[in-house]
Short mmCIF file of C-alpha atoms in Angstrom, two decimals:
data_model
loop_
_atom_site.label_atom_id
_atom_site.label_comp_id
_atom_site.label_asym_id
_atom_site.label_seq_id
_atom_site.Cartn_x
_atom_site.Cartn_y
_atom_site.Cartn_z
CA MET A 1 0.00 0.00 0.00
CA THR A 2 1.43 3.40 -0.97
CA ARG A 3 2.12 5.66 1.95
CA SER A 4 0.44 9.05 1.90
CA ILE A 5 3.35 11.00 3.33
CA LEU A 6 6.92 11.56 2.29
CA PRO A 7 9.87 10.46 4.43
CA ASP A 8 12.86 12.50 5.60
CA TYR A 9 14.02 15.25 3.22
CA SER A 10 17.67 15.16 4.34
CA VAL A 11 19.08 14.29 0.90
CA THR A 12 18.30 17.73 -0.48
CA ALA A 13 18.06 19.75 2.71
CA SER A 14 21.53 21.30 2.72
CA PHE A 15 21.41 21.89 -1.02
CA ALA A 16 18.05 23.61 -0.89
CA THR A 17 18.84 25.83 2.07
CA GLU A 18 22.48 26.70 1.41
CA ASN A 19 22.94 26.76 -2.34
CA ALA A 20 19.44 27.31 -3.71
CA GLU A 21 20.60 26.42 -7.22
CA ASP A 22 17.88 23.86 -7.65
CA SER A 23 15.10 25.85 -9.17
CA SER A 24 14.39 27.57 -12.42
CA ASP A 25 11.44 29.50 -11.06
CA ASP A 26 11.33 29.00 -7.30
CA ASP A 27 13.91 27.91 -4.75
CA LEU A 28 13.14 24.60 -3.02
CA ASP A 29 14.05 26.08 0.34
CA SER A 30 10.58 27.62 0.26
CA LEU A 31 8.95 24.18 0.10
CA PRO A 32 7.58 22.48 3.22
CA GLN A 33 10.33 20.39 4.77
CA ALA A 34 8.15 17.83 6.47
CA PHE A 35 4.63 16.50 6.49
CA PRO A 36 2.45 19.04 8.34
CA SER A 37 0.71 17.81 11.43
CA VAL A 38 -1.24 19.11 14.36
CA PRO A 39 0.62 19.41 17.66
CA ASP A 40 1.64 16.29 19.53
CA GLY A 41 0.13 15.39 22.85
CA PRO A 42 -3.19 16.33 24.43
CA LEU A 43 -4.89 19.58 23.59
CA SER A 44 -4.33 22.41 26.01
CA GLY A 45 -7.94 23.47 26.50
CA ALA A 46 -8.85 23.25 30.17
CA CYS A 47 -12.19 21.60 29.45
CA VAL A 48 -10.78 18.70 27.40
CA THR A 49 -11.31 15.50 29.31
CA GLY A 50 -11.34 12.88 26.55
CA SER A 51 -9.18 11.82 23.63
CA ALA A 52 -7.36 14.26 21.40
CA LEU A 53 -5.50 14.23 18.16
CA SER A 54 -1.75 13.89 18.07
CA GLY A 55 0.70 14.33 15.21
CA GLY A 56 0.42 10.76 13.99
CA ALA A 57 -3.09 9.95 15.15
CA ASP A 58 -5.97 8.82 13.01
CA VAL A 59 -7.88 11.97 12.07
CA SER A 60 -11.16 10.15 12.66
CA LYS A 61 -10.37 9.65 16.35
CA PRO A 62 -13.00 11.62 18.29
CA LEU A 63 -12.28 14.62 20.48
CA SER A 64 -14.32 14.81 23.66
CA ALA A 65 -14.84 17.43 26.36
CA THR A 66 -17.18 18.32 29.16
CA LEU A 67 -18.09 22.00 28.96
CA PRO A 68 -17.38 23.77 32.27
CA ASP A 69 -20.10 25.72 34.04
CA SER A 70 -18.13 28.92 33.43
CA LEU A 71 -19.18 28.77 29.77
CA ALA A 72 -22.91 28.79 30.56
CA GLY A 73 -24.77 31.17 28.26
CA GLU A 74 -22.06 31.18 25.60
CA ARG A 75 -22.73 30.27 21.99
CA LEU A 76 -21.53 26.77 21.18
CA ASP A 77 -18.94 27.88 18.61
CA LYS A 78 -17.36 30.26 21.15
CA ALA A 79 -17.37 27.56 23.81
CA LEU A 80 -15.70 25.11 21.43
CA ALA A 81 -13.07 27.69 20.54
CA GLN A 82 -12.15 27.94 24.23
CA CYS A 83 -12.07 24.19 24.74
CA PHE A 84 -10.14 23.40 21.56
CA PRO A 85 -7.84 26.41 20.97
CA GLU A 86 -5.64 24.38 18.59
CA TYR A 87 -8.41 24.68 15.99
CA SER A 88 -9.67 27.92 14.48
CA ARG A 89 -13.20 29.00 15.26
CA SER A 90 -14.10 28.86 11.57
CA ARG A 91 -12.90 25.25 11.37
CA LEU A 92 -14.93 24.29 14.44
CA GLN A 93 -17.98 26.03 12.96
CA ALA A 94 -17.51 24.04 9.74
CA TRP A 95 -17.37 20.79 11.71
CA VAL A 96 -20.61 21.74 13.48
CA GLU A 97 -22.29 22.54 10.16
CA ASP A 98 -21.05 19.24 8.72
CA GLY A 99 -22.68 17.29 11.55
CA ARG A 100 -19.35 16.31 13.12
CA VAL A 101 -20.16 17.77 16.55
CA MET A 102 -22.53 16.10 19.02
CA LEU A 103 -23.76 17.77 22.19
CA ASP A 104 -25.05 15.28 24.78
CA GLY A 105 -25.59 12.83 21.93
CA GLU A 106 -27.55 15.24 19.72
CA PRO A 107 -26.32 17.06 16.59
CA ALA A 108 -25.09 20.49 17.62
CA LYS A 109 -25.90 23.88 16.11
CA VAL A 110 -23.42 26.70 15.75
CA ARG A 111 -25.43 29.39 17.51
CA GLN A 112 -27.10 27.35 20.24
CA LYS A 113 -26.38 28.37 23.81
CA VAL A 114 -24.64 26.03 26.22
CA ALA A 115 -25.65 25.50 29.82
CA GLY A 116 -22.43 24.03 31.12
CA GLY A 117 -21.86 20.38 31.94
CA GLU A 118 -22.71 19.10 28.46
CA VAL A 119 -20.52 16.44 26.89
CA VAL A 120 -19.14 17.41 23.47
CA LEU A 121 -18.01 14.77 20.98
CA ILE A 122 -16.24 15.89 17.78
CA THR A 123 -15.26 13.69 14.85
CA PRO A 124 -12.64 15.87 13.12
CA ALA A 125 -12.23 16.00 9.39
CA ALA A 126 -8.68 15.70 8.10
CA LEU A 127 -7.01 19.05 7.51
CA PRO A 128 -6.15 19.69 3.85
CA GLU A 129 -2.43 19.69 4.63
CA GLN A 130 -2.78 16.28 6.29
CA LEU A 131 -4.01 14.83 3.00
CA ALA A 132 -1.49 16.70 0.84
CA PHE A 133 1.07 13.95 0.33
CA ALA A 134 -1.34 11.39 -1.09
CA PRO A 135 -1.39 9.71 -4.51
CA GLU A 136 -3.74 11.34 -7.02
CA PRO A 137 -4.30 10.49 -10.71
CA VAL A 138 -2.93 13.83 -11.93
CA PRO A 139 -2.34 13.71 -15.72
CA LEU A 140 1.40 13.92 -16.42
CA ASP A 141 2.99 14.39 -19.84
CA ALA A 142 6.16 12.26 -19.75
CA ILE A 143 8.42 12.95 -22.73
CA TYR A 144 11.16 10.63 -21.46
CA GLU A 145 11.11 7.90 -18.83
CA ASP A 146 13.49 5.16 -17.69
CA ALA A 147 14.23 3.37 -14.42
CA THR A 148 16.48 6.22 -13.25
CA LEU A 149 14.73 9.46 -14.16
CA ALA A 150 11.76 10.95 -15.97
CA VAL A 151 11.29 14.24 -17.82
CA PHE A 152 7.84 15.83 -17.82
CA ASN A 153 6.35 18.70 -19.81
CA LYS A 154 4.51 20.63 -17.11
CA PRO A 155 1.38 22.44 -18.27
CA VAL A 156 0.40 25.93 -17.20
CA GLY A 157 -1.56 25.84 -13.94
CA LEU A 158 0.01 22.71 -12.46
CA VAL A 159 1.60 23.31 -9.05
CA VAL A 160 4.76 21.29 -8.44
CA HIS A 161 4.59 20.72 -4.66
CA PRO A 162 1.73 20.94 -2.14
CA ALA A 163 1.65 24.23 -0.21
CA ALA A 164 -0.88 26.63 1.26
CA GLY A 165 -3.72 27.11 -1.20
CA ASN A 166 -2.69 24.08 -3.28
CA TRP A 167 -2.81 21.00 -1.06
CA SER A 168 -3.81 18.61 -3.83
CA GLY A 169 -3.63 18.09 -7.57
CA THR A 170 0.11 18.81 -7.73
CA LEU A 171 2.92 17.19 -9.67
CA LEU A 172 4.05 15.49 -6.46
CA ASN A 173 0.61 13.91 -5.99
CA GLY A 174 0.77 12.67 -9.57
CA LEU A 175 4.24 11.18 -9.05
CA LEU A 176 3.05 9.28 -5.97
CA HIS A 177 0.20 7.85 -8.04
CA ARG A 178 2.38 7.03 -11.06
CA TYR A 179 5.31 5.44 -9.23
CA GLY A 180 3.75 4.28 -5.96
CA GLN A 181 5.98 3.24 -3.07
CA ALA A 182 9.17 3.94 -5.04
CA ALA A 183 8.24 7.64 -5.20
CA ALA A 184 6.98 7.72 -1.59
CA ASP A 185 10.40 6.52 -0.44
CA LEU A 186 12.18 9.47 -2.10
CA PRO A 187 12.53 13.01 -0.74
CA ARG A 188 9.81 15.09 -2.41
CA ALA A 189 8.91 12.04 -4.52
CA GLY A 190 12.07 12.63 -6.59
CA ILE A 191 11.55 16.33 -7.35
CA VAL A 192 14.87 18.21 -7.55
CA HIS A 193 13.77 21.56 -9.02
CA ARG A 194 10.50 23.22 -9.82
CA LEU A 195 8.66 25.62 -12.09
CA ASP A 196 6.25 28.34 -11.11
CA LYS A 197 2.56 27.45 -11.38
CA GLU A 198 1.96 29.62 -14.44
CA THR A 199 5.20 28.63 -16.20
CA SER A 200 5.08 25.70 -18.60
CA GLY A 201 7.79 23.36 -19.74
CA LEU A 202 10.36 20.72 -18.90
CA MET A 203 11.22 19.31 -15.49
CA VAL A 204 13.40 16.34 -14.56
CA VAL A 205 12.39 14.02 -11.70
CA ALA A 206 14.60 11.35 -10.14
CA ARG A 207 13.28 7.81 -9.73
CA THR A 208 16.01 6.54 -7.38
CA LEU A 209 17.82 8.01 -4.41
CA ILE A 210 21.17 7.71 -6.20
CA ALA A 211 19.81 9.55 -9.22
CA GLN A 212 18.29 12.24 -7.05
CA THR A 213 21.59 12.84 -5.27
CA ASP A 214 23.40 12.98 -8.61
CA LEU A 215 20.92 15.44 -10.14
CA VAL A 216 21.13 17.69 -7.10
CA ARG A 217 24.92 17.73 -7.49
CA GLN A 218 24.57 18.48 -11.20
CA LEU A 219 22.34 21.43 -10.39
CA GLN A 220 24.98 22.67 -7.98
CA ALA A 221 27.71 22.19 -10.59
CA ARG A 222 25.53 23.80 -13.30
CA THR A 223 25.75 20.82 -15.61
CA VAL A 224 21.95 20.76 -15.84
CA LYS A 225 21.21 23.16 -18.72
CA ARG A 226 17.90 24.98 -18.48
CA HIS A 227 16.78 27.09 -21.43
CA TYR A 228 13.61 29.18 -21.61
CA ALA A 229 11.59 31.05 -24.20
CA ALA A 230 9.98 34.31 -23.08
CA LEU A 231 7.88 36.99 -24.74
CA VAL A 232 8.76 40.46 -23.51
CA TRP A 233 7.92 44.11 -24.01
CA GLY A 234 10.45 46.17 -25.95
CA ARG A 235 13.57 45.17 -27.86
CA PRO A 236 16.30 43.87 -25.56
CA PRO A 237 19.92 43.81 -26.76
CA LEU A 238 20.62 41.01 -29.23
CA ARG A 239 22.91 39.32 -26.68
CA THR A 240 23.22 40.28 -23.04
CA VAL A 241 24.00 38.89 -19.61
CA VAL A 242 22.08 40.04 -16.55
CA ASP A 243 24.28 39.47 -13.51
CA ALA A 244 22.44 40.94 -10.54
CA PRO A 245 21.66 39.55 -7.05
CA ILE A 246 18.05 38.67 -6.26
CA GLY A 247 16.29 38.77 -2.90
CA ARG A 248 12.95 39.57 -1.34
CA ASP A 249 11.63 42.98 -2.39
CA PRO A 250 11.95 45.15 0.76
CA ARG A 251 8.93 47.24 -0.26
CA GLU A 252 6.62 44.40 -1.30
CA ARG A 253 7.30 41.05 0.35
CA THR A 254 5.28 39.03 -2.16
CA ARG A 255 7.76 39.98 -4.88
CA MET A 256 11.41 39.37 -5.55
CA ALA A 257 13.74 42.11 -6.76
CA VAL A 258 17.32 42.92 -7.65
CA VAL A 259 18.77 43.62 -4.22
CA PRO A 260 22.32 44.96 -4.03
CA GLY A 261 24.62 44.05 -1.19
CA GLN A 262 24.15 41.13 1.16
CA GLY A 263 20.36 41.19 0.90
CA GLY A 264 20.40 39.25 -2.36
CA LYS A 265 21.78 35.95 -3.65
CA PRO A 266 23.97 35.85 -6.77
CA ALA A 267 21.90 35.42 -9.92
CA ARG A 268 22.95 35.29 -13.57
CA THR A 269 20.79 35.03 -16.70
CA ARG A 270 22.06 34.94 -20.29
CA VAL A 271 19.66 36.36 -22.89
CA VAL A 272 19.47 36.27 -26.70
CA THR A 273 16.80 38.17 -28.67
CA VAL A 274 15.69 36.09 -31.66
CA ALA A 275 12.61 37.94 -32.99
CA SER A 276 10.88 41.31 -32.65
CA ALA A 277 7.63 42.88 -33.87
CA GLU A 278 5.20 45.74 -33.15
CA TRP A 279 1.88 45.39 -31.34
CA ASP A 280 -0.43 48.40 -31.24
CA GLY A 281 2.55 50.74 -31.38
CA SER A 282 4.61 48.91 -28.75
CA PRO A 283 7.61 46.72 -29.59
CA VAL A 284 7.54 43.08 -28.43
CA SER A 285 10.23 40.41 -28.65
CA LEU A 286 10.90 36.70 -28.30
CA VAL A 287 13.98 36.04 -26.18
CA LEU A 288 15.73 32.83 -25.24
CA CYS A 289 17.24 32.64 -21.76
CA SER A 290 19.83 30.37 -20.17
CA LEU A 291 20.06 30.11 -16.40
CA ASP A 292 23.37 29.96 -14.59
CA THR A 293 21.56 30.13 -11.24
CA GLY A 294 18.01 29.35 -10.16
CA ARG A 295 16.58 32.06 -7.95
CA THR A 296 12.91 32.61 -7.26
CA HIS A 297 11.33 34.25 -10.33
CA GLN A 298 14.83 34.85 -11.71
CA ILE A 299 14.01 35.39 -15.39
CA ARG A 300 10.97 37.52 -14.60
CA VAL A 301 12.93 39.70 -12.16
CA HIS A 302 16.02 40.08 -14.37
CA LEU A 303 14.12 40.97 -17.52
CA SER A 304 11.92 43.42 -15.62
CA HIS A 305 15.05 44.93 -14.09
CA ILE A 306 16.49 45.76 -17.52
CA GLY A 307 13.16 47.24 -18.66
CA HIS A 308 11.71 44.28 -20.57
CA SER A 309 8.95 42.73 -18.48
CA LEU A 310 7.36 39.51 -19.64
CA LEU A 311 4.09 39.82 -21.50
CA GLY A 312 1.13 39.06 -19.25
CA ASP A 313 3.16 38.97 -16.03
CA PRO A 314 0.76 40.06 -13.26
CA LEU A 315 3.52 40.52 -10.67
CA TYR A 316 6.38 42.21 -12.53
CA LYS A 317 4.50 44.67 -14.72
CA PRO A 318 6.08 47.19 -17.07
CA ARG A 319 6.89 50.60 -15.66
CA HIS A 320 4.72 52.27 -18.30
CA LYS A 321 1.25 51.35 -19.50
CA ARG A 322 1.18 48.88 -22.37
CA PRO A 323 -1.64 47.93 -24.77
CA ALA A 324 -3.88 45.00 -23.96
CA LEU A 325 -2.66 41.70 -25.34
CA PRO A 326 -4.65 39.76 -27.95
CA GLY A 327 -6.90 37.07 -26.55
CA ASP A 328 -6.67 38.55 -23.03
CA PHE A 329 -3.43 36.64 -22.41
CA ALA A 330 -3.03 36.82 -18.63
CA ARG A 331 -0.03 34.82 -17.42
CA GLN A 332 3.70 35.34 -17.65
CA ALA A 333 4.76 34.32 -21.16
CA LEU A 334 7.49 31.93 -20.06
CA HIS A 335 8.18 28.37 -21.20
CA ALA A 336 11.00 26.00 -20.20
CA TRP A 337 11.56 24.74 -23.74
CA ARG A 338 14.84 22.84 -23.43
CA LEU A 339 16.54 20.77 -20.71
CA GLY A 340 19.92 19.06 -20.80
CA LEU A 341 21.86 16.95 -18.29
CA ARG A 342 24.28 14.04 -17.79
CA HIS A 343 22.43 10.80 -17.21
CA PRO A 344 23.11 9.65 -13.62
CA GLU A 345 23.47 6.02 -14.69
CA ASP A 346 26.09 6.21 -17.45
CA ASP A 347 27.03 9.92 -17.67
CA ARG A 348 25.86 10.25 -21.28
CA SER A 349 24.79 13.73 -22.38
CA MET A 350 21.05 14.03 -23.00
CA HIS A 351 18.70 16.88 -23.86
CA TRP A 352 15.01 17.30 -24.58
CA GLN A 353 12.80 19.99 -26.09
CA ALA A 354 9.15 20.83 -25.54
CA PRO A 355 7.26 22.84 -28.19
CA MET A 356 5.73 26.16 -27.24
CA PRO A 357 2.35 25.68 -25.52
CA ASP A 358 -0.72 26.59 -27.52
CA ASP A 359 -1.42 29.85 -25.69
CA MET A 360 2.09 31.23 -26.28
CA ARG A 361 2.17 30.00 -29.88
CA ASP A 362 -1.19 31.67 -30.57
CA LEU A 363 0.05 34.86 -28.90
CA MET A 364 3.19 34.88 -31.08
CA THR A 365 1.06 34.49 -34.21
CA ALA A 366 -1.24 37.34 -33.18
CA LEU A 367 1.74 39.57 -32.41
CA GLY A 368 3.52 38.75 -35.68
CA LEU A 369 6.49 37.09 -33.99
CA GLU A 370 8.11 34.25 -35.93
CA PHE A 371 11.02 31.97 -35.09
CA ASP A 372 11.95 28.45 -36.18
CA PHE A 373 13.37 26.62 -33.15
CA SER A 374 14.62 23.83 -35.41
CA THR A 375 17.32 26.17 -36.74
CA LEU A 376 19.09 26.16 -33.38
CA PRO A 377 22.20 23.96 -32.97
CA ASP A 378 22.15 20.81 -30.84
CA SER A 379 24.71 22.37 -28.52
CA LEU A 380 23.81 25.82 -27.22
CA ASP A 381 27.08 26.37 -25.37
CA ASP A 382 28.21 28.99 -27.90
CA PHE A 383 24.75 30.31 -28.73
CA PHE A 384 24.37 32.27 -25.50
CA PRO A 385 26.80 35.01 -24.42
CA ALA A 386 29.46 33.88 -21.94
#
């Protein structure tokens, strides 16, 4: 039977927290490092007299309490919040409304008054984060697969790893379903880097612990080659290198920014402009990017920093107003189109390409941007500026 949680993450812990070279869009040090759980031991509410959940307990195990006389006259939801402070009042209200709370053997109501002395019995529902690391039949587009690794073409909208707001339906859930116990036994089910939710394209996933360790080391050594296609405002230089440290934006904590000094981590992006056109009086371009590092939102931040924000990017918008895009395109126009690495098993050089997704291809056509990717050489070492 496949386990629904992942084991220890120690294989990639030091890499993720010290080097942070493992991500093309987001650093893995921002990922949860362990399976979330409620606190161990009995609940601290003074009126709890029965069983309580612990970190590894069955979520269906009932919680019980006898309401003290001091709560007489209080609404039930307020009384429950005092007895079970480990749970939010809104969660307790939801359990009442779902029929999971009994008061002296009768279904409880949120707004009913308590007299004191009643026995409360709650059958908790599992928290979303407690179900996060479970197998789910998430559709995955595998473009290469062997016993050591797999390469997937991630669609727009697919989250890589469970986190707040996205506890299910992620790439990790799909890997647990696809590979079963073998994936459950690996840190993060074999994930070694990740892409932002609204970025499409290629990702490599390890299928063995040895392969995962090797791929992490390759990411550190920069022998994993990650190349992106992006649609941007303006006409960037034909060939340029953006070498600027990235850190949390001090003025807006939900964003990243170029941060000079010790506030940022080294970040380097190589950029080549391959096509340009005009849209409603504004220049637009197709650029190809090669990552030497993998900071959070690196390409988006670097291109915005040099005045060429990605089309459709809701977070790193242009400094000046731009015309609306055709078809109401509303996500960052970024695609991880090519991935190269040394195979962990025999050290042979391998690379893969994923065609532009339909929405970006349609946008290019509407904008009048044309480029034949097949004209690029097999080796891109000399294509990008040093």
